[in-house]
Short mmCIF file of C-alpha atoms and ligand atoms in Angstrom, two decimals:
data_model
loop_
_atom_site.label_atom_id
_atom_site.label_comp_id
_atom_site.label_asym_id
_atom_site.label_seq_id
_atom_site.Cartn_x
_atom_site.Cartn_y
_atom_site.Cartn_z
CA UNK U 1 -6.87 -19.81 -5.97
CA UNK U 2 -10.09 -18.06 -6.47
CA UNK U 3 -12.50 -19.37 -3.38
CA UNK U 4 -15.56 -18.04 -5.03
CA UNK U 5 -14.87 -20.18 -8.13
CA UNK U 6 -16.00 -17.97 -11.11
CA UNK U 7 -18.30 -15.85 -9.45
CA UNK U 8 -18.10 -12.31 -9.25
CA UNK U 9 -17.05 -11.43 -6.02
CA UNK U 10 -20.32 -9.74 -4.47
CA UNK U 11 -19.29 -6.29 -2.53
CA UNK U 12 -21.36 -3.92 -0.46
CA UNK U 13 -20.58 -0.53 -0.95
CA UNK U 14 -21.72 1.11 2.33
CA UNK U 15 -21.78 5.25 2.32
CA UNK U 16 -22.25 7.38 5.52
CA UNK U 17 -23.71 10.75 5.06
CA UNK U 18 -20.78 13.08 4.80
CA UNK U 19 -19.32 15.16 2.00
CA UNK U 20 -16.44 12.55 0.84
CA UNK U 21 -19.44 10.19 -0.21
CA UNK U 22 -19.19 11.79 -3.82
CA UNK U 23 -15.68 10.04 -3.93
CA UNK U 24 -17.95 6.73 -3.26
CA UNK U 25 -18.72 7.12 -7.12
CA UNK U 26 -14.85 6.18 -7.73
CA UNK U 27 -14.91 3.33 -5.41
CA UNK U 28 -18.26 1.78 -6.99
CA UNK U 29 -16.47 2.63 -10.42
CA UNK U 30 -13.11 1.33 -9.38
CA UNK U 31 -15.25 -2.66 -7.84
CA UNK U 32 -16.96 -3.12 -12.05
CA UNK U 33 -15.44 -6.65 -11.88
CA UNK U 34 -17.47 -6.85 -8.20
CA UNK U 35 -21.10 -7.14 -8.11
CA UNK U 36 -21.83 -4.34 -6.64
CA UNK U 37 -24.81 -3.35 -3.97
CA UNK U 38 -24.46 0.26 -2.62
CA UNK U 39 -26.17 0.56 0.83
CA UNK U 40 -26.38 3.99 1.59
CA UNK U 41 -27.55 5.79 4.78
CA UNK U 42 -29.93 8.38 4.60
CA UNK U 43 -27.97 11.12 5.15
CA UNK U 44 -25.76 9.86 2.45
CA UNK U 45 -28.25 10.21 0.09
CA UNK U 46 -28.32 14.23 1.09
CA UNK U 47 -25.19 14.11 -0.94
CA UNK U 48 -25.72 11.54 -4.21
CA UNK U 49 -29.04 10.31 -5.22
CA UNK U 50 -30.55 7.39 -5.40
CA UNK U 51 -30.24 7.14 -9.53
CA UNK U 52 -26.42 7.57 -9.63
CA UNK U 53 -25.57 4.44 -7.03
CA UNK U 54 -28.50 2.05 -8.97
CA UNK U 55 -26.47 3.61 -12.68
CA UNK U 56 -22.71 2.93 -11.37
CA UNK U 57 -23.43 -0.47 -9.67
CA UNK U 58 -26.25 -1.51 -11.80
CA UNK U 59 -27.97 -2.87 -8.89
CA UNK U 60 -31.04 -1.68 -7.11
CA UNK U 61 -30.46 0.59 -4.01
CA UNK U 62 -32.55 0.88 -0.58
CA UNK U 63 -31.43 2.46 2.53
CA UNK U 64 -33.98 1.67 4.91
CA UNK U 65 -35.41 -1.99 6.06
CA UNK U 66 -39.08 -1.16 4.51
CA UNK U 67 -38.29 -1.30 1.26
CA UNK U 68 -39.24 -4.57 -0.85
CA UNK U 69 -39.31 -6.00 2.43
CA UNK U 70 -40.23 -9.42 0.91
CA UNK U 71 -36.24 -9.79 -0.18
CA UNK U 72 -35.72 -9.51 3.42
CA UNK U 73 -32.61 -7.36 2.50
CA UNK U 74 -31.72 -6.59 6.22
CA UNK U 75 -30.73 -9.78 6.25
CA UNK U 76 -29.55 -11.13 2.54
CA UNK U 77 -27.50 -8.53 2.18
CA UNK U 78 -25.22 -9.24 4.76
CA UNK U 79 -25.42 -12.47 3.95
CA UNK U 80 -24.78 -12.93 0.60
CA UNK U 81 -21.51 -10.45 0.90
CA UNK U 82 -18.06 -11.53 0.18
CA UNK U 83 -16.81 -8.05 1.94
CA UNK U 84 -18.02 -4.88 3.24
CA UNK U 85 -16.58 -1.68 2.45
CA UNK U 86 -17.73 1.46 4.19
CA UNK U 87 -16.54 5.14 2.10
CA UNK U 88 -16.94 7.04 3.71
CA UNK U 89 -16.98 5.76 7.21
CA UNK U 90 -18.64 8.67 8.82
CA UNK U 91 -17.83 9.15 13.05
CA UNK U 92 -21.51 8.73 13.66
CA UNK U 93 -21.63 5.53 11.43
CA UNK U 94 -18.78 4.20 13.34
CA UNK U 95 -20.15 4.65 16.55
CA UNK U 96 -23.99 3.17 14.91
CA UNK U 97 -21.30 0.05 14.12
CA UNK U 98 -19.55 -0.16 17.28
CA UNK U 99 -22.65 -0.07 19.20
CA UNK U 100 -24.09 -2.88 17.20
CA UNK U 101 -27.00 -0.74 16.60
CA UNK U 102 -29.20 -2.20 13.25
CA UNK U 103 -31.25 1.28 13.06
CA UNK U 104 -30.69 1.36 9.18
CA UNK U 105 -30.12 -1.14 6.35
CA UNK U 106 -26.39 -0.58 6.43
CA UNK U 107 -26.25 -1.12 10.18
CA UNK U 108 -28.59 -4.16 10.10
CA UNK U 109 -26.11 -5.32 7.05
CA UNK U 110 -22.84 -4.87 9.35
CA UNK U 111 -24.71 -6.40 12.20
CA UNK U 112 -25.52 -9.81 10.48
CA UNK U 113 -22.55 -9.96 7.72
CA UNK U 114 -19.42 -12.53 8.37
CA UNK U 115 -17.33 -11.12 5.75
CA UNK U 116 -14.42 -8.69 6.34
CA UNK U 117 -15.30 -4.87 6.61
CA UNK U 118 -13.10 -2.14 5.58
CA UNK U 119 -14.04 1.32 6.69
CA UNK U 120 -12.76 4.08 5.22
CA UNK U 121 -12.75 6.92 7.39
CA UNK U 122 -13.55 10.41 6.48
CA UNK U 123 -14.37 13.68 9.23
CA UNK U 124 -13.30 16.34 10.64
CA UNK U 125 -9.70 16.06 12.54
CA UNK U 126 -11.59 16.83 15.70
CA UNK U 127 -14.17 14.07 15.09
CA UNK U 128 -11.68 12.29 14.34
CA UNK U 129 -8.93 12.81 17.43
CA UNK U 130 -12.00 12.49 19.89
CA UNK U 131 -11.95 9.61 22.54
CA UNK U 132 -14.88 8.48 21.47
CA UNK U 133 -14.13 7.99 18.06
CA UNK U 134 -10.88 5.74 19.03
CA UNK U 135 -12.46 4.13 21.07
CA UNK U 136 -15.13 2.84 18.54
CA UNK U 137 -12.07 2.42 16.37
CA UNK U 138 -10.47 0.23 18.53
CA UNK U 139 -13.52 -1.84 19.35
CA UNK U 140 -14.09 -2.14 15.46
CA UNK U 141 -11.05 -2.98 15.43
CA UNK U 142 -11.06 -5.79 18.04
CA UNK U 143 -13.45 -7.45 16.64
CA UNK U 144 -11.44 -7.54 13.26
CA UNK U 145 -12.90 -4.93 11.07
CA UNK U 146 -10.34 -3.15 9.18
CA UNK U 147 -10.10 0.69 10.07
CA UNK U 148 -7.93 2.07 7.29
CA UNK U 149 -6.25 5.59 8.89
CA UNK U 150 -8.24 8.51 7.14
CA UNK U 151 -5.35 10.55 4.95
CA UNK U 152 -4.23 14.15 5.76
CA UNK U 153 -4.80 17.01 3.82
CA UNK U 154 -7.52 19.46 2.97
CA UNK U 155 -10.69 19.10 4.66
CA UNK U 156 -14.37 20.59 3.73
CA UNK U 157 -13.90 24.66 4.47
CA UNK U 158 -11.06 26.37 5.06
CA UNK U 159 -9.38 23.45 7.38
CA UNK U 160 -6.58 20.78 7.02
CA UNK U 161 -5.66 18.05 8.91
CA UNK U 162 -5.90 14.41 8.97
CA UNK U 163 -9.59 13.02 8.11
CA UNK U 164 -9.72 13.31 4.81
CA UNK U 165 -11.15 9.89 2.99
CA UNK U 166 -8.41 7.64 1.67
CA UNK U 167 -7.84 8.42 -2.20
CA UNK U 168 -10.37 5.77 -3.65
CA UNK U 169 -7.46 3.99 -5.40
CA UNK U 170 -6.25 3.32 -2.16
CA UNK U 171 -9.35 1.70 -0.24
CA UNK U 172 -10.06 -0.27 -4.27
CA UNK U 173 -6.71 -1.75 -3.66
CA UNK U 174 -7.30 -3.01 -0.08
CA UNK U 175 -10.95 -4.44 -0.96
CA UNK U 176 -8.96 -6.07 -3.87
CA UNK U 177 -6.43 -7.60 -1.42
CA UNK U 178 -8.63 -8.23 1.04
CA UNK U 179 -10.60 -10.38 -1.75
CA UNK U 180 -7.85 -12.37 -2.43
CA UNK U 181 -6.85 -12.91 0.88
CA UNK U 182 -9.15 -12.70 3.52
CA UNK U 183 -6.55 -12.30 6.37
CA UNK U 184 -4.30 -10.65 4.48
CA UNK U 185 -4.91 -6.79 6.86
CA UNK U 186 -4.50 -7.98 10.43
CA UNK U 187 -4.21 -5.11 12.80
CA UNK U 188 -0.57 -6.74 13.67
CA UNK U 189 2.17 -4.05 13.63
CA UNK U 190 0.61 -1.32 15.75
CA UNK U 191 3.56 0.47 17.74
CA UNK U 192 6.20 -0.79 15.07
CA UNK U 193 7.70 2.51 13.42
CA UNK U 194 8.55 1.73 9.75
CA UNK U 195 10.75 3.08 7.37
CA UNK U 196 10.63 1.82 3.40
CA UNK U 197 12.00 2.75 0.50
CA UNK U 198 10.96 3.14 -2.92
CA UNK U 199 11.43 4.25 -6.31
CA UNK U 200 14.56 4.53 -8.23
CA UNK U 201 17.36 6.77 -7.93
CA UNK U 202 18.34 9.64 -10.59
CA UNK U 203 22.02 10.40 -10.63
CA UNK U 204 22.38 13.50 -12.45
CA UNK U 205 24.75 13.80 -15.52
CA UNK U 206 23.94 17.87 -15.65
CA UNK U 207 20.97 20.21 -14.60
CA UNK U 208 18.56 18.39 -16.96
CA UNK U 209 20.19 14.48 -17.64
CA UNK U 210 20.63 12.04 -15.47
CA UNK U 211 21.04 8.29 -15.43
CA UNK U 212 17.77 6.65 -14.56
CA UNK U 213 16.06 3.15 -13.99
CA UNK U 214 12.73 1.54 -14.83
CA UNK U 215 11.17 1.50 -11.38
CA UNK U 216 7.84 3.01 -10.51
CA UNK U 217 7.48 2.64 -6.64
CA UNK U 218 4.46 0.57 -7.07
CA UNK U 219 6.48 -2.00 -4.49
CA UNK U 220 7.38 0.30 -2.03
CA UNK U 221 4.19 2.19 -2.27
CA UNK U 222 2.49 -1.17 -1.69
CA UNK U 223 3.97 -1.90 0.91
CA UNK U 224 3.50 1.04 2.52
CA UNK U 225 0.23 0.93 2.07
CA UNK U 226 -0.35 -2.24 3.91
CA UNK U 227 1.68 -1.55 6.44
CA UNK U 228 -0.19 1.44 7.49
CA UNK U 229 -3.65 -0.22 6.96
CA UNK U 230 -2.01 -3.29 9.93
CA UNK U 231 -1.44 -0.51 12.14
CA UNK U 232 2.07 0.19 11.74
CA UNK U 233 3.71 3.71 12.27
CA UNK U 234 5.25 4.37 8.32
CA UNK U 235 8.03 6.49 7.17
CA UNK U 236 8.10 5.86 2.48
CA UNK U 237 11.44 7.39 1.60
CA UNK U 238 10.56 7.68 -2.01
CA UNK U 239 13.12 8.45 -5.39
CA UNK U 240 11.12 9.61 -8.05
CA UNK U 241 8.03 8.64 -7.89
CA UNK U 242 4.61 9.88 -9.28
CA UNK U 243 2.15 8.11 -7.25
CA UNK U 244 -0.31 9.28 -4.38
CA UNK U 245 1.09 8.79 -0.92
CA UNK U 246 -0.99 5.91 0.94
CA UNK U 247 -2.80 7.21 3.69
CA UNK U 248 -1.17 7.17 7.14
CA UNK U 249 1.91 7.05 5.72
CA UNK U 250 4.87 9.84 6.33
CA UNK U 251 6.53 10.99 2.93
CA UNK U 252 10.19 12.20 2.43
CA UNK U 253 10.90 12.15 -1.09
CA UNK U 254 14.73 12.20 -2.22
CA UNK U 255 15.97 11.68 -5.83
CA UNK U 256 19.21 10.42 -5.95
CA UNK U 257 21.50 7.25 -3.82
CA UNK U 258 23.35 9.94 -2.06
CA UNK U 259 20.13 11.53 -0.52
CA UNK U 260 18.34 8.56 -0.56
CA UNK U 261 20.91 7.53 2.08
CA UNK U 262 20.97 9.84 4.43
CA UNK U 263 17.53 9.93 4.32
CA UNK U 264 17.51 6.53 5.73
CA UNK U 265 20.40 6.46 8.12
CA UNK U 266 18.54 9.53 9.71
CA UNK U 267 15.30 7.53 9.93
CA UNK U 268 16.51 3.85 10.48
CA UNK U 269 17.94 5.60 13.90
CA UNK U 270 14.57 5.14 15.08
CA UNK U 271 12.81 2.27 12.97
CA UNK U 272 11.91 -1.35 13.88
CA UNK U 273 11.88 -2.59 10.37
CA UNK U 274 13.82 -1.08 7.37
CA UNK U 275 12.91 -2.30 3.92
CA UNK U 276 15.02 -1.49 1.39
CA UNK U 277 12.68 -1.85 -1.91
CA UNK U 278 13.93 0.63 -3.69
CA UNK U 279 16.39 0.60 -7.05
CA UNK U 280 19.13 2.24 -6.17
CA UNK U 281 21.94 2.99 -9.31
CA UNK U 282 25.39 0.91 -8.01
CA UNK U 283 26.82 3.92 -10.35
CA UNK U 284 27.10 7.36 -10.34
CA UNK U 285 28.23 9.74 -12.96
CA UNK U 286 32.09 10.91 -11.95
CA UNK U 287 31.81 14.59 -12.27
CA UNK U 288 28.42 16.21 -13.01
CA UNK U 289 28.40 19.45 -15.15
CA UNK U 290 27.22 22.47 -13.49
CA UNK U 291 25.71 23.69 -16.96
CA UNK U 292 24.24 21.43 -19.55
CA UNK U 293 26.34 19.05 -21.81
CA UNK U 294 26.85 20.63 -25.59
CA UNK U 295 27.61 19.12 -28.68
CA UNK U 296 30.78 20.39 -30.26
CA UNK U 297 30.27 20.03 -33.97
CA UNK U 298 30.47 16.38 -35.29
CA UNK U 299 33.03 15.45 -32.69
CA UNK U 300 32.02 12.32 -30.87
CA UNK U 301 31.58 13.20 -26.51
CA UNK U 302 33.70 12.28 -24.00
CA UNK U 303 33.12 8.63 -22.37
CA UNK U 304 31.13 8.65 -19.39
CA UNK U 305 33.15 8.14 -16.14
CA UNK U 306 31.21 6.23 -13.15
CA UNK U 307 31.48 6.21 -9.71
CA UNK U 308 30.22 3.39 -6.77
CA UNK U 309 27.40 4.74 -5.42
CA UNK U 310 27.49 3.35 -1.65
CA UNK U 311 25.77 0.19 -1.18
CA UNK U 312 23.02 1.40 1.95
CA UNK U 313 21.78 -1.76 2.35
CA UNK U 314 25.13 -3.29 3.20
CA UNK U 315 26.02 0.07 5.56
CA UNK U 316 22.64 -0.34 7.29
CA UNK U 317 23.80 -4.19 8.22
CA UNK U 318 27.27 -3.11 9.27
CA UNK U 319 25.85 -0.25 10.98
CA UNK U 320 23.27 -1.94 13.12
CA UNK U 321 23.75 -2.24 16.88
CA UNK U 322 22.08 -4.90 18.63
CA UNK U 323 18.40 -6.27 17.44
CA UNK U 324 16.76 -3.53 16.11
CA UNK U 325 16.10 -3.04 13.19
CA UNK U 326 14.83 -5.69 11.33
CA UNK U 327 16.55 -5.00 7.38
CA UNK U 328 14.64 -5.98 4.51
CA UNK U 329 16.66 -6.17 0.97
CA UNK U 330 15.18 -6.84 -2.62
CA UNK U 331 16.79 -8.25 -5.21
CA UNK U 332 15.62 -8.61 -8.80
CA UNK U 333 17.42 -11.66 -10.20
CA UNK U 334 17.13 -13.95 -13.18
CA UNK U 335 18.94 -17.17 -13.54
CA UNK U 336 21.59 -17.52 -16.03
CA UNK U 337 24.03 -20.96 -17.59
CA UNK U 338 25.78 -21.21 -14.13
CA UNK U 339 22.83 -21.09 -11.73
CA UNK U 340 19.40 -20.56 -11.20
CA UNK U 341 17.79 -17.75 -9.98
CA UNK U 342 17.08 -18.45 -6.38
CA UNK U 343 21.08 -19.79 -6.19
CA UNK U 344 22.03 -16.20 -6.65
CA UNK U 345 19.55 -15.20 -4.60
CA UNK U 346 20.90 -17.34 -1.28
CA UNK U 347 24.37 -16.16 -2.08
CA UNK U 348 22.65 -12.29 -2.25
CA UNK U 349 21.02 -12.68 1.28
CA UNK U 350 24.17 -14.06 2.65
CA UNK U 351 26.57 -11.51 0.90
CA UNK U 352 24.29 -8.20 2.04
CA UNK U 353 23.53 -9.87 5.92
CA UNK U 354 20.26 -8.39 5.62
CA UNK U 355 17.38 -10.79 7.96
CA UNK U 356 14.80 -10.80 4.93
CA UNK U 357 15.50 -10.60 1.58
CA UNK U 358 12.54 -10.26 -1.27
CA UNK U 359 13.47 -12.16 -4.53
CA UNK U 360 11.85 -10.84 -7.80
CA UNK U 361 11.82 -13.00 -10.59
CA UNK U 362 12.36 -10.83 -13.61
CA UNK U 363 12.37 -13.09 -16.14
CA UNK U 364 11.16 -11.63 -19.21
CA UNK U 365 10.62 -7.82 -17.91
CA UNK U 366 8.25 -9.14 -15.07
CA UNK U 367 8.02 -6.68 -12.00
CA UNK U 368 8.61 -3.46 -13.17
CA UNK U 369 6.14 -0.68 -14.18
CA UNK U 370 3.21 -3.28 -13.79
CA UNK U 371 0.75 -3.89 -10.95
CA UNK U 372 1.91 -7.91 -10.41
CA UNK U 373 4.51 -9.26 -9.22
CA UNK U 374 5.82 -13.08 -7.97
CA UNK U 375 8.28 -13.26 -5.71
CA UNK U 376 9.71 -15.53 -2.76
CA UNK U 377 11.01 -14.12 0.40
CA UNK U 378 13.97 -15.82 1.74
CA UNK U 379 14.83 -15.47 5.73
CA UNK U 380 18.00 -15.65 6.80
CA UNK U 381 17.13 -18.39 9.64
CA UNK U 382 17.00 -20.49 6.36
CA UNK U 383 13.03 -20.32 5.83
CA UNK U 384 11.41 -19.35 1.99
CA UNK U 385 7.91 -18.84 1.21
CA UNK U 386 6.66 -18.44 -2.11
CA UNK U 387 4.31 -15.33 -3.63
CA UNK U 388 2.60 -16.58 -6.48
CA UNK U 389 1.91 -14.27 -9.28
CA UNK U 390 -0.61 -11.48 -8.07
CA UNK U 391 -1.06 -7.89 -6.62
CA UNK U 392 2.14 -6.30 -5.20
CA UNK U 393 0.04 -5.53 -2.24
CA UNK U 394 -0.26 -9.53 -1.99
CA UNK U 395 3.21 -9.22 -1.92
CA UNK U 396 3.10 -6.60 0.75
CA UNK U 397 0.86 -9.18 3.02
CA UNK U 398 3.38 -12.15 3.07
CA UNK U 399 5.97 -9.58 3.38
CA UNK U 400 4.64 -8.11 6.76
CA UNK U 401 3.56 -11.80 8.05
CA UNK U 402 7.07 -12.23 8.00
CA UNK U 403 8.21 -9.20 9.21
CA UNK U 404 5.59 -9.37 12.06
CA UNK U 405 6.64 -13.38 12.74
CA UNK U 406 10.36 -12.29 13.18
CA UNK U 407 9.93 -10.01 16.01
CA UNK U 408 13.40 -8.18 15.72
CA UNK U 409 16.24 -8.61 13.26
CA UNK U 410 19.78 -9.30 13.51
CA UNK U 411 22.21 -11.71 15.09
CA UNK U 412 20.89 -10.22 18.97
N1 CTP G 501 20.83 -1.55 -2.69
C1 CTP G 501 21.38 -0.58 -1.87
N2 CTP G 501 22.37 0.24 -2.32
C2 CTP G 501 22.86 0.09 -3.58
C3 CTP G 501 22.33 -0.90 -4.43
C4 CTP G 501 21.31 -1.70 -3.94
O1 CTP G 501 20.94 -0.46 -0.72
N3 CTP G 501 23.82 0.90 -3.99
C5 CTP G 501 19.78 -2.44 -2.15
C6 CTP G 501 18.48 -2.41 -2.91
O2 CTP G 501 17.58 -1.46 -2.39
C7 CTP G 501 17.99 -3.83 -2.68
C8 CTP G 501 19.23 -4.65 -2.57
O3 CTP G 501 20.26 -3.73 -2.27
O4 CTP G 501 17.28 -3.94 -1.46
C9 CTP G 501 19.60 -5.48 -3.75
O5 CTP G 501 19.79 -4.72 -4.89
P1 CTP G 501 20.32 -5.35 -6.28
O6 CTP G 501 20.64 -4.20 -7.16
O7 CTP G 501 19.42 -6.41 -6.74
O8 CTP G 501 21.59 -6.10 -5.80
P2 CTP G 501 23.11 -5.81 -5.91
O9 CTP G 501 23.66 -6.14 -4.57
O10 CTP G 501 23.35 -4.48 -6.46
O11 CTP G 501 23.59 -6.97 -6.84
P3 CTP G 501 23.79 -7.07 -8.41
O12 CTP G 501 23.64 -5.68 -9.00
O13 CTP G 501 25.15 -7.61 -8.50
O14 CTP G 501 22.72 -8.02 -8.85
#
């Protein structure tokens, strides 16, 4: 599976000169199964020095092209990359790249590398907004680079906005993804508005129970986060969940089915794609207590009544009009004496009507609360295609090829 055989993966860690290169640290930290070569610019090293980049990546570190000019580094280091990845990706470094200006090792390095390059963007909102910097976006862009949309939030000084750098988690995961799969962050679903879902519902029993599940929102967040990074316009509905919101992504958080559903009827009014990869609880406790449960001496409490919650996925199919939108369904299935797992799974994706429907295997506690995941996707034209064991945002990838090969959902 590995292209590369056993060898590390080699990654150049290019860092423009603004204040978000400190975060660089994390990113070099977050690539120690990479070899590592930090290229900084100049200006970059305004903001770290020299020592920390040679400590964290254990590699030497130039940033001009007339140092130990007998490597011929300009050119080797380029070379010799399985991927770029630029944090921060500065406006002026952008526009340096664009231009196909070589003025500086990293330049000369983007210039003659054939690898994939991820920048990570990080300005001011103005920089950021300004013509020219699309346009040098796009361009990157068009020539396949990978221009991950900067996050929003607090900038340097008083100001806010979007420009921030993308949490380093978030750009290690992509360079990891990208590693695996080369192709795997086309620029393929810009203009298509998406709405996900993730997490796991909390039906409340009183002000401080509630019936629970074991989900994390690693899926949904994954997918998210791909989704954004190809361009598309993403709404992550999200139950529960204590993880950083991917950059470029819209997030409404709910808690339990009932708000988790209007949540998505409102947004699904709008969406090209739905994907329902969230764990929603088919049960819902019958009355819940406005003040906490007590015990009453030894006696043994009252048996829990349950409620259906309602089943969104299936009111999302019965509710659609036309083509639009496409609805994605997960199911986490194991096989049992009367059939095997992907049996049930058919009979799922023709019971809920859905167009796509994500099959978990979790066999022995696979899937939840970990970072892997294997999985085949089932289409309801009758197709399958199988996600070996790997990153969820692997999963994400074959997810949105098939999303982005459907075009629209539905009978229409
Ligand atoms: N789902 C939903 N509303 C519910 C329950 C589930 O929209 N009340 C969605 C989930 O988000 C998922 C899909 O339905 O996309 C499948 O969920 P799963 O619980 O695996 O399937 P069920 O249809 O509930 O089948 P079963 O519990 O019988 O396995």
């Amino acid at each position: 599976m590995n292209p590369r055989g056993d060898r590390r993966p080699r990654v150049v860690v290019g860092v423009g000169g603004g204040i978000a290169a400190y975060k660089s640290c994390e990113v070099i930290r977050r690539l120690a199964d990479a070899d590592v070569t930090v290229v900084p610019t100049e200006a970059a090293l305004k903001f770290v020095g020299q020592a920390t980049f040679e400590a964290l990546s254990g590699n030497p570190v130039h940033s001009g092209v007339f140092t130990d000019v007998p490597a011929v580094n300009h050119v080797r280091t380029g070379q010799q990359a399985d991927l770029v990845v630029i944090a921060p990706a500065t406006a002026d470094l952008m526009a340096r790249a664009a231009a196909g200006r070589a003025d500086d090792l990293l330049t000369s390095t983007l210039l003659v590398t054939r690898a994939p390059v991820i920048f990570a963007p990080a300005m001011h909102t103005e920089m950021w907004t300004h013509p020219a910097t699309q346009a040098n976006v796009a361009t990157l862009r068009s020539r396949g680079a990978i221009v991950i949309p900067p996050a929003v939030g607090r900038l340097t000084g008083p100001d806010s906005g979007p420009g921030r750098l993308p949490e380093p988690e978030h750009i290690v995961e992509l360079a990891l993804t990208v590693l695996n799969r080369p192709d795997a962050l086309p620029y393929d679903l810009a203009g298509r508005r998406v709405v996900i879902t993730a997490g796991g519902t909390r039906e409340e029993l009183d002000p401080v129970r509630f019936l629970g599940n074991r989900s994390s929102g690693r899926q949904g967040f994954a997918l998210a986060l791909v989704a954004a990074a190809r361009g598309a316009e993403v709404t992550l509905i999200a139950a529960n969940v204590a993880l950083p919101t991917p950059p470029g992504v819209r997030l409404v958080p709910v808690t339990d089915a009932r708000s988790l559903q209007a949540a998505v009827v409102a947004e699904a009014a709008t969406a090209d794609v739905v994907v329902m990869a969230a764990a929603v609880a088919d049960f819902r406790p019958a009355n819940r207590q406005e003040s906490k449960i007590k015990k009453v001496g030894d006696l043994e409490p009252d048996a829990l009544a349950l409620v259906r919650n309602p089943d969104i996925l299936a009111g999302l199919v019965a509710d659609r009009r036309g083509a639009v939108p496409l609805i994605v369904g997960f199911a986490a299935e194991t096989g049992d004496e009367n059939a095997d797992v992907m049996t049930y799974a058919r009979e799922k994706l023709r019971r809920k009507g859905c167009d796509l429907l994500v099959v978990n295997r979790v066999d022995g506690g696979r899937a939840f609360e970990v970072a892997d995941n294997a999985a085949v996707i089932l289409d309801s034209d009758g197709g399958a295609t199988d996600v070996p064991f790997g990153p969820k945002t692997l999963l994400a990838a074959a997810l949105w090829d098939a999303v982005a090969a459907r075009g629209t959902g539905g009978p229409g």
